[in-house]
mmCIF file of C-alpha atoms in Angstrom:
data_model
loop_
_atom_site.group_PDB
_atom_site.id
_atom_site.type_symbol
_atom_site.label_atom_id
_atom_site.label_comp_id
_atom_site.label_asym_id
_atom_site.label_seq_id
_atom_site.Cartn_x
_atom_site.Cartn_y
_atom_site.Cartn_z
ATOM 1 C CA MET A 300 -32.210 4.989 31.034
ATOM 2 C CA ARG A 301 -32.041 3.047 28.283
ATOM 3 C CA ASP A 302 -29.998 -0.594 28.637
ATOM 4 C CA PRO A 303 -26.295 -0.549 27.138
ATOM 5 C CA ILE A 304 -26.280 -1.413 23.398
ATOM 6 C CA GLU A 305 -24.903 -5.508 23.269
ATOM 7 C CA SER A 306 -22.283 -5.965 20.990
ATOM 8 C CA ASP A 307 -23.659 -8.921 19.610
ATOM 9 C CA LEU A 308 -26.431 -6.694 18.487
ATOM 10 C CA LEU A 309 -24.147 -4.521 16.423
ATOM 11 C CA ARG A 310 -22.950 -7.602 15.010
ATOM 12 C CA THR A 311 -26.274 -8.789 13.755
ATOM 13 C CA PHE A 312 -27.209 -5.020 12.316
ATOM 14 C CA LEU A 313 -23.700 -4.962 10.150
ATOM 15 C CA VAL A 314 -24.751 -8.309 8.509
ATOM 16 C CA ILE A 315 -28.273 -7.446 8.209
ATOM 17 C CA THR A 316 -26.566 -3.828 6.572
ATOM 18 C CA GLU A 317 -24.494 -5.995 4.266
ATOM 19 C CA THR A 318 -26.961 -8.623 2.987
ATOM 20 C CA SER A 319 -29.481 -5.792 2.577
ATOM 21 C CA ASN A 320 -32.196 -8.972 3.718
ATOM 22 C CA PHE A 321 -33.231 -10.512 7.295
ATOM 23 C CA SER A 322 -33.722 -14.199 6.000
ATOM 24 C CA THR A 323 -29.729 -13.824 3.788
ATOM 25 C CA ALA A 324 -28.914 -12.541 7.607
ATOM 26 C CA ALA A 325 -29.997 -15.215 9.570
ATOM 27 C CA HIS A 326 -28.411 -17.725 7.114
ATOM 28 C CA ARG A 327 -24.761 -16.481 7.245
ATOM 29 C CA ILE A 328 -25.098 -15.947 11.411
ATOM 30 C CA GLY A 329 -26.565 -19.394 11.853
ATOM 31 C CA ARG A 330 -29.496 -18.110 13.037
ATOM 32 C CA THR A 331 -32.795 -18.468 12.630
ATOM 33 C CA GLN A 332 -34.885 -15.594 11.093
ATOM 34 C CA SER A 333 -37.171 -14.514 13.796
ATOM 35 C CA ALA A 334 -34.225 -14.739 15.999
ATOM 36 C CA VAL A 335 -32.288 -11.929 13.978
ATOM 37 C CA SER A 336 -35.891 -9.896 13.846
ATOM 38 C CA ALA A 337 -35.907 -10.178 17.814
ATOM 39 C CA GLN A 338 -32.497 -8.987 18.318
ATOM 40 C CA ILE A 339 -32.846 -5.612 15.461
ATOM 41 C CA LYS A 340 -36.026 -5.327 17.947
ATOM 42 C CA ARG A 341 -33.615 -4.999 20.912
ATOM 43 C CA LEU A 342 -30.985 -2.696 19.724
ATOM 44 C CA GLU A 343 -34.568 -0.344 17.880
ATOM 45 C CA ASP A 344 -35.219 -0.371 21.338
ATOM 46 C CA SER A 345 -32.263 0.596 23.299
ATOM 47 C CA ILE A 346 -31.525 3.221 20.308
ATOM 48 C CA GLY A 347 -35.154 4.250 20.859
ATOM 49 C CA GLU A 348 -35.162 4.518 16.853
ATOM 50 C CA THR A 349 -36.166 2.284 14.014
ATOM 51 C CA LEU A 350 -33.203 1.044 12.065
ATOM 52 C CA PHE A 351 -34.595 -0.483 9.079
ATOM 53 C CA GLU A 352 -37.234 -0.311 6.996
ATOM 54 C CA ARG A 353 -39.173 -3.271 5.331
ATOM 55 C CA SER A 354 -39.402 -3.218 1.181
ATOM 56 C CA ALA A 355 -39.814 -4.671 -2.157
ATOM 57 C CA ARG A 356 -36.338 -3.846 -2.324
ATOM 58 C CA GLY A 357 -35.419 -5.621 0.868
ATOM 59 C CA ALA A 358 -33.876 -3.623 4.540
ATOM 60 C CA VAL A 359 -33.099 -0.637 3.517
ATOM 61 C CA LEU A 360 -31.573 1.334 6.539
ATOM 62 C CA THR A 361 -33.521 4.659 8.202
ATOM 63 C CA ARG A 362 -32.124 8.098 9.039
ATOM 64 C CA ALA A 363 -30.823 6.235 12.343
ATOM 65 C CA GLY A 364 -29.887 3.423 10.531
ATOM 66 C CA ILE A 365 -27.599 5.471 8.569
ATOM 67 C CA GLN A 366 -26.177 7.319 11.695
ATOM 68 C CA LEU A 367 -25.487 4.368 13.680
ATOM 69 C CA LEU A 368 -23.810 2.181 10.511
ATOM 70 C CA PRO A 369 -20.038 4.391 11.068
ATOM 71 C CA TYR A 370 -20.301 3.660 14.918
ATOM 72 C CA ALA A 371 -21.099 -0.034 14.819
ATOM 73 C CA GLN A 372 -18.498 -0.772 12.740
ATOM 74 C CA ARG A 373 -15.968 1.145 14.720
ATOM 75 C CA VAL A 374 -17.105 -0.714 17.917
ATOM 76 C CA ILE A 375 -16.615 -4.488 16.176
ATOM 77 C CA GLU A 376 -13.325 -3.597 14.719
ATOM 78 C CA LEU A 377 -11.703 -2.375 17.743
ATOM 79 C CA LEU A 378 -13.429 -5.539 19.233
ATOM 80 C CA ASN A 379 -12.142 -7.672 16.516
ATOM 81 C CA GLU A 380 -8.386 -6.159 17.061
ATOM 82 C CA ALA A 381 -8.520 -6.838 20.732
ATOM 83 C CA ALA A 382 -9.296 -10.142 20.521
ATOM 84 C CA ALA A 383 -6.661 -10.536 17.783
ATOM 85 C CA ASN A 384 -4.319 -8.846 19.784
ATOM 86 C CA ILE A 385 -5.175 -10.989 23.341
ATOM 87 C CA ARG A 386 -5.092 -14.233 21.478
ATOM 88 C CA THR A 387 -1.936 -13.439 19.681
ATOM 89 C CA LYS A 388 1.070 -14.898 20.925
ATOM 90 C CA PRO A 389 3.962 -11.812 21.930
ATOM 91 C CA LEU A 390 6.430 -12.283 19.110
ATOM 92 C CA ASP A 391 10.686 -12.271 20.118
ATOM 93 C CA GLY A 392 13.368 -12.088 18.200
ATOM 94 C CA PRO A 393 14.965 -10.131 15.063
ATOM 95 C CA VAL A 394 13.907 -9.355 11.701
ATOM 96 C CA ARG A 395 15.869 -7.465 9.423
ATOM 97 C CA ILE A 396 14.209 -5.884 6.572
ATOM 98 C CA GLY A 397 15.360 -4.387 3.128
ATOM 99 C CA ILE A 398 13.660 -1.437 1.562
ATOM 100 C CA PRO A 399 14.127 1.290 -0.902
ATOM 101 C CA GLU A 400 14.343 4.594 -0.350
ATOM 102 C CA GLU A 401 11.367 5.180 -2.499
ATOM 103 C CA TYR A 402 9.062 3.804 0.155
ATOM 104 C CA SER A 403 11.365 4.915 3.191
ATOM 105 C CA GLN A 404 9.242 7.884 3.305
ATOM 106 C CA THR A 405 5.696 7.229 2.184
ATOM 107 C CA VAL A 406 4.254 3.526 2.369
ATOM 108 C CA LEU A 407 6.345 1.611 5.000
ATOM 109 C CA PRO A 408 7.203 3.415 7.850
ATOM 110 C CA ALA A 409 3.305 2.802 8.863
ATOM 111 C CA ALA A 410 3.578 -0.241 8.616
ATOM 112 C CA LEU A 411 6.772 -1.006 10.610
ATOM 113 C CA SER A 412 5.985 1.878 13.150
ATOM 114 C CA ALA A 413 2.273 -0.555 14.003
ATOM 115 C CA PHE A 414 4.837 -3.752 13.821
ATOM 116 C CA ALA A 415 6.990 -2.594 16.333
ATOM 117 C CA ILE A 416 3.974 -1.190 19.083
ATOM 118 C CA ARG A 417 2.255 -4.327 17.760
ATOM 119 C CA HIS A 418 5.406 -6.775 18.616
ATOM 120 C CA PRO A 419 7.694 -4.253 20.855
ATOM 121 C CA ALA A 420 9.751 -6.941 21.518
ATOM 122 C CA VAL A 421 10.999 -8.047 18.217
ATOM 123 C CA GLU A 422 14.249 -5.901 17.104
ATOM 124 C CA VAL A 423 13.338 -4.676 13.389
ATOM 125 C CA THR A 424 16.574 -3.659 11.519
ATOM 126 C CA VAL A 425 15.429 -1.716 8.687
ATOM 127 C CA SER A 426 18.162 -1.753 5.185
ATOM 128 C CA CYS A 427 17.732 1.160 3.050
ATOM 129 C CA ASP A 428 19.293 0.480 0.027
ATOM 130 C CA TYR A 429 19.120 -0.555 -3.763
ATOM 131 C CA THR A 430 17.781 -3.369 -4.861
ATOM 132 C CA ALA A 431 20.714 -5.014 -5.862
ATOM 133 C CA HIS A 432 22.301 -4.010 -2.765
ATOM 134 C CA ASN A 433 19.514 -5.635 -0.760
ATOM 135 C CA LEU A 434 18.891 -8.715 -3.026
ATOM 136 C CA ALA A 435 22.673 -9.140 -2.247
ATOM 137 C CA ALA A 436 21.819 -9.374 1.444
ATOM 138 C CA LEU A 437 19.315 -11.601 1.079
ATOM 139 C CA GLU A 438 21.595 -14.131 -0.158
ATOM 140 C CA LYS A 439 23.971 -13.445 2.221
ATOM 141 C CA ASP A 440 21.965 -14.157 4.954
ATOM 142 C CA GLU A 441 21.690 -10.889 6.069
ATOM 143 C CA LEU A 442 18.207 -9.865 5.899
ATOM 144 C CA ASP A 443 15.062 -11.907 6.777
ATOM 145 C CA LEU A 444 12.417 -10.042 4.148
ATOM 146 C CA ALA A 445 13.386 -7.160 0.978
ATOM 147 C CA VAL A 446 11.246 -5.086 -0.841
ATOM 148 C CA VAL A 447 12.557 -4.685 -4.331
ATOM 149 C CA PHE A 448 12.263 -3.586 -7.674
ATOM 150 C CA ASP A 449 11.868 -6.241 -10.659
ATOM 151 C CA TRP A 450 11.970 -5.078 -14.027
ATOM 152 C CA SER A 451 13.689 -8.511 -15.620
ATOM 153 C CA ASN A 452 10.318 -10.538 -14.795
ATOM 154 C CA GLN A 453 11.938 -13.448 -12.913
ATOM 155 C CA ASN A 454 8.990 -14.763 -10.714
ATOM 156 C CA LYS A 455 11.114 -14.649 -7.576
ATOM 157 C CA GLY A 456 9.059 -13.298 -4.860
ATOM 158 C CA GLU A 457 5.421 -12.140 -4.202
ATOM 159 C CA VAL A 458 4.213 -9.181 -6.373
ATOM 160 C CA LEU A 459 3.149 -6.310 -3.560
ATOM 161 C CA CYS A 460 2.304 -3.926 -6.864
ATOM 162 C CA VAL A 461 3.372 -2.600 -10.055
ATOM 163 C CA ASP A 462 4.861 1.160 -9.878
ATOM 164 C CA PRO A 463 5.780 2.385 -13.611
ATOM 165 C CA THR A 464 8.779 4.105 -13.689
ATOM 166 C CA VAL A 465 8.177 7.831 -15.845
ATOM 167 C CA TRP A 466 10.063 10.126 -17.179
ATOM 168 C CA VAL A 467 8.926 13.481 -14.446
ATOM 169 C CA THR A 468 9.258 17.636 -15.123
ATOM 170 C CA SER A 469 9.150 20.758 -12.930
ATOM 171 C CA LEU A 470 5.180 22.055 -12.937
ATOM 172 C CA VAL A 471 6.946 25.200 -12.960
ATOM 173 C CA HIS A 472 9.830 25.040 -15.081
ATOM 174 C CA ARG A 473 9.683 24.191 -18.984
ATOM 175 C CA VAL A 474 12.879 21.907 -19.054
ATOM 176 C CA HIS A 475 11.380 18.882 -21.112
ATOM 177 C CA GLU A 476 11.560 21.171 -24.266
ATOM 178 C CA ALA A 477 14.748 21.674 -23.897
ATOM 179 C CA VAL A 478 16.933 20.928 -26.972
ATOM 180 C CA PRO A 479 19.254 18.634 -25.715
ATOM 181 C CA LEU A 480 17.219 17.270 -23.199
ATOM 182 C CA PRO A 481 18.754 17.935 -19.580
ATOM 183 C CA ILE A 482 18.381 14.478 -17.705
ATOM 184 C CA ALA A 483 19.100 13.775 -13.728
ATOM 185 C CA VAL A 484 20.499 10.167 -13.659
ATOM 186 C CA TYR A 485 22.147 7.437 -10.815
ATOM 187 C CA ARG A 486 25.392 7.696 -10.584
ATOM 188 C CA ASP A 487 27.387 4.134 -12.233
ATOM 189 C CA SER A 488 23.465 2.800 -12.608
ATOM 190 C CA THR A 489 22.948 -0.021 -14.881
ATOM 191 C CA TRP A 490 19.453 0.502 -14.655
ATOM 192 C CA CYS A 491 19.910 3.781 -16.278
ATOM 193 C CA ARG A 492 21.725 2.820 -19.438
ATOM 194 C CA ASP A 493 19.344 -0.267 -19.693
ATOM 195 C CA PHE A 494 16.162 1.345 -19.354
ATOM 196 C CA ALA A 495 16.216 5.317 -18.962
ATOM 197 C CA LEU A 496 18.860 6.383 -21.514
ATOM 198 C CA LYS A 497 17.616 3.597 -23.859
ATOM 199 C CA SER A 498 13.664 4.712 -24.031
ATOM 200 C CA LEU A 499 15.468 8.240 -25.069
ATOM 201 C CA GLU A 500 17.549 6.882 -27.332
ATOM 202 C CA GLN A 501 14.939 4.682 -29.341
ATOM 203 C CA ILE A 502 12.696 7.215 -30.044
ATOM 204 C CA GLY A 503 16.219 9.577 -31.099
ATOM 205 C CA ARG A 504 16.009 12.306 -28.319
ATOM 206 C CA ARG A 505 18.744 14.021 -27.745
ATOM 207 C CA TYR A 506 19.854 14.493 -24.412
ATOM 208 C CA ARG A 507 22.756 15.421 -22.212
ATOM 209 C CA ILE A 508 23.207 14.413 -17.940
ATOM 210 C CA ALA A 509 22.892 17.626 -16.513
ATOM 211 C CA PHE A 510 22.586 16.260 -12.938
ATOM 212 C CA ILE A 511 24.204 12.942 -11.538
ATOM 213 C CA ALA A 512 22.814 11.267 -8.246
ATOM 214 C CA ASP A 513 22.979 8.680 -5.627
ATOM 215 C CA THR A 514 19.142 8.988 -4.053
ATOM 216 C CA SER A 515 15.930 8.972 -5.639
ATOM 217 C CA SER A 516 16.289 12.220 -3.310
ATOM 218 C CA GLY A 517 18.874 14.024 -5.170
ATOM 219 C CA LEU A 518 16.787 13.095 -8.487
ATOM 220 C CA LYS A 519 13.725 14.632 -6.828
ATOM 221 C CA ASN A 520 15.729 17.577 -6.071
ATOM 222 C CA ALA A 521 16.885 18.291 -9.487
ATOM 223 C CA VAL A 522 13.634 18.093 -10.661
ATOM 224 C CA SER A 523 12.016 19.945 -8.832
ATOM 225 C CA ALA A 524 14.448 23.015 -9.242
ATOM 226 C CA GLY A 525 13.848 22.403 -13.168
ATOM 227 C CA LEU A 526 17.635 21.456 -13.589
ATOM 228 C CA ALA A 527 16.709 18.356 -15.444
ATOM 229 C CA VAL A 528 14.065 15.898 -16.082
ATOM 230 C CA THR A 529 14.436 12.352 -14.584
ATOM 231 C CA THR A 530 12.834 8.782 -14.041
ATOM 232 C CA LEU A 531 11.025 8.400 -10.773
ATOM 233 C CA SER A 532 8.809 5.494 -9.769
ATOM 234 C CA ARG A 533 5.011 7.129 -10.240
ATOM 235 C CA SER A 534 4.066 6.503 -6.509
ATOM 236 C CA ASN A 535 7.281 9.079 -5.660
ATOM 237 C CA ILE A 536 6.353 12.465 -7.497
ATOM 238 C CA PRO A 537 7.080 15.076 -5.424
ATOM 239 C CA HIS A 538 4.785 17.964 -4.872
ATOM 240 C CA GLY A 539 4.746 20.410 -8.227
ATOM 241 C CA CYS A 540 6.188 18.254 -10.529
ATOM 242 C CA ARG A 541 4.502 15.645 -12.964
ATOM 243 C CA GLU A 542 4.172 12.898 -15.479
ATOM 244 C CA LEU A 543 5.646 13.353 -18.618
ATOM 245 C CA THR A 544 3.642 11.196 -21.042
ATOM 246 C CA SER A 545 3.371 9.774 -24.622
ATOM 247 C CA ASP A 546 1.037 13.082 -24.849
ATOM 248 C CA ASP A 547 4.351 15.246 -24.013
ATOM 249 C CA GLY A 548 6.466 12.687 -26.542
ATOM 250 C CA PHE A 549 8.093 10.887 -23.915
ATOM 251 C CA PRO A 550 8.135 7.102 -24.000
ATOM 252 C CA PRO A 551 7.448 4.364 -20.630
ATOM 253 C CA VAL A 552 10.700 3.408 -19.183
ATOM 254 C CA ASP A 553 9.208 0.448 -17.079
ATOM 255 C CA SER A 554 6.767 -1.306 -15.450
ATOM 256 C CA SER A 555 8.395 -2.225 -12.392
ATOM 257 C CA ARG A 556 6.726 -4.460 -10.074
ATOM 258 C CA VAL A 557 7.484 -3.744 -6.471
ATOM 259 C CA VAL A 558 8.787 -7.684 -5.129
ATOM 260 C CA LEU A 559 8.719 -8.656 -1.840
ATOM 261 C CA ARG A 560 11.581 -11.280 -1.062
ATOM 262 C CA ARG A 561 12.387 -13.769 1.734
ATOM 263 C CA ASN A 562 15.635 -15.192 3.088
ATOM 264 C CA PRO A 563 15.819 -18.618 1.735
ATOM 265 C CA TYR A 564 17.525 -19.915 4.890
ATOM 266 C CA HIS A 565 14.818 -19.435 7.739
ATOM 267 C CA SER A 566 12.123 -17.685 9.102
ATOM 268 C CA SER A 567 9.910 -17.322 12.388
ATOM 269 C CA GLU A 568 6.256 -16.143 12.973
ATOM 270 C CA ALA A 569 7.990 -12.477 13.609
ATOM 271 C CA ILE A 570 8.996 -12.538 9.933
ATOM 272 C CA ARG A 571 5.888 -13.843 8.488
ATOM 273 C CA GLU A 572 4.383 -10.738 10.662
ATOM 274 C CA LEU A 573 6.313 -8.412 9.090
ATOM 275 C CA ALA A 574 5.406 -9.706 6.109
ATOM 276 C CA GLU A 575 1.785 -9.468 6.715
ATOM 277 C CA MET A 576 1.900 -6.489 7.116
ATOM 278 C CA VAL A 577 4.056 -5.227 4.538
ATOM 279 C CA ARG A 578 1.621 -6.835 2.189
ATOM 280 C CA GLU A 579 -1.401 -4.787 3.868
ATOM 281 C CA ALA A 580 0.578 -1.394 3.449
ATOM 282 C CA PHE A 581 0.551 -2.010 -0.362
ATOM 283 C CA GLN A 582 -2.778 -2.720 -0.773
ATOM 284 C CA PRO A 583 -3.942 0.387 -1.196
ATOM 285 C CA MET A 584 -1.382 1.639 -3.964
ATOM 286 C CA SER A 585 -2.362 -1.156 -6.033
ATOM 287 C CA SER A 586 -5.100 0.076 -8.332
ATOM 288 C CA LEU A 587 -3.904 3.473 -7.986
ATOM 289 C CA LEU A 588 -0.406 3.694 -9.514
ATOM 290 C CA LEU A 589 -2.039 2.131 -12.830
ATOM 291 C CA GLN A 590 -3.679 4.978 -13.447
ATOM 292 C CA PRO A 591 -1.673 7.346 -15.421
#
């Protein structure tokens, strides 16, 4: 029976994989090159396979090394996560966060669920509401954190990503070719007047309001059914629909920044931890959303 694989050997293996060089890896982990070579030899003996081939290009993974790589990454990630959770002081207390409906079923549920599992003693209250309402609640000390849209570049808060608002139509229906153009809008929305309607008026596009809704879900239902075109965040385009671009004769609406705002009156470790998890949840979106 072969000896069990030591985590320290896997860590050295990963550093060499990243640097492709035994000498550079030794410098990074603070050991001599001979010590690093000895560690890899022990790892190879444990596995019974050669893991690296040394060449003019540096240390190149063998077939066995390529097979080991994802397992080594998973093992070290789990060990790091376990250490972080054990060392972390348990958090408690309430945290109140406001989020837009656009992200209530996409980006944020995973982050909020993971936070609840990691910190079960923290009482999280979520308010799913419009940007204006969440900002007002933040100022009244009714929320601790708020994810909001900023289309006026106020330079307040932490920018999580840019999620442009675009015109959207159904893939099945060709309602975007109708004259006048049937559109779906939010009820009593100054944003619709100042951005959505203005974008059409600036190019002289005739339109009629065919559908009025209180939520983005209502707008998505209208466009999916082919009743109207509407404006949605690019990340929120429903299945069976597509963005209308300049090739279709539709102008951009805005380039809304998604911003994390904090309560100006107080904070806590639980609030800071949740803010970090929200930030991480939006990271994968940052590059994707800028692609038309």
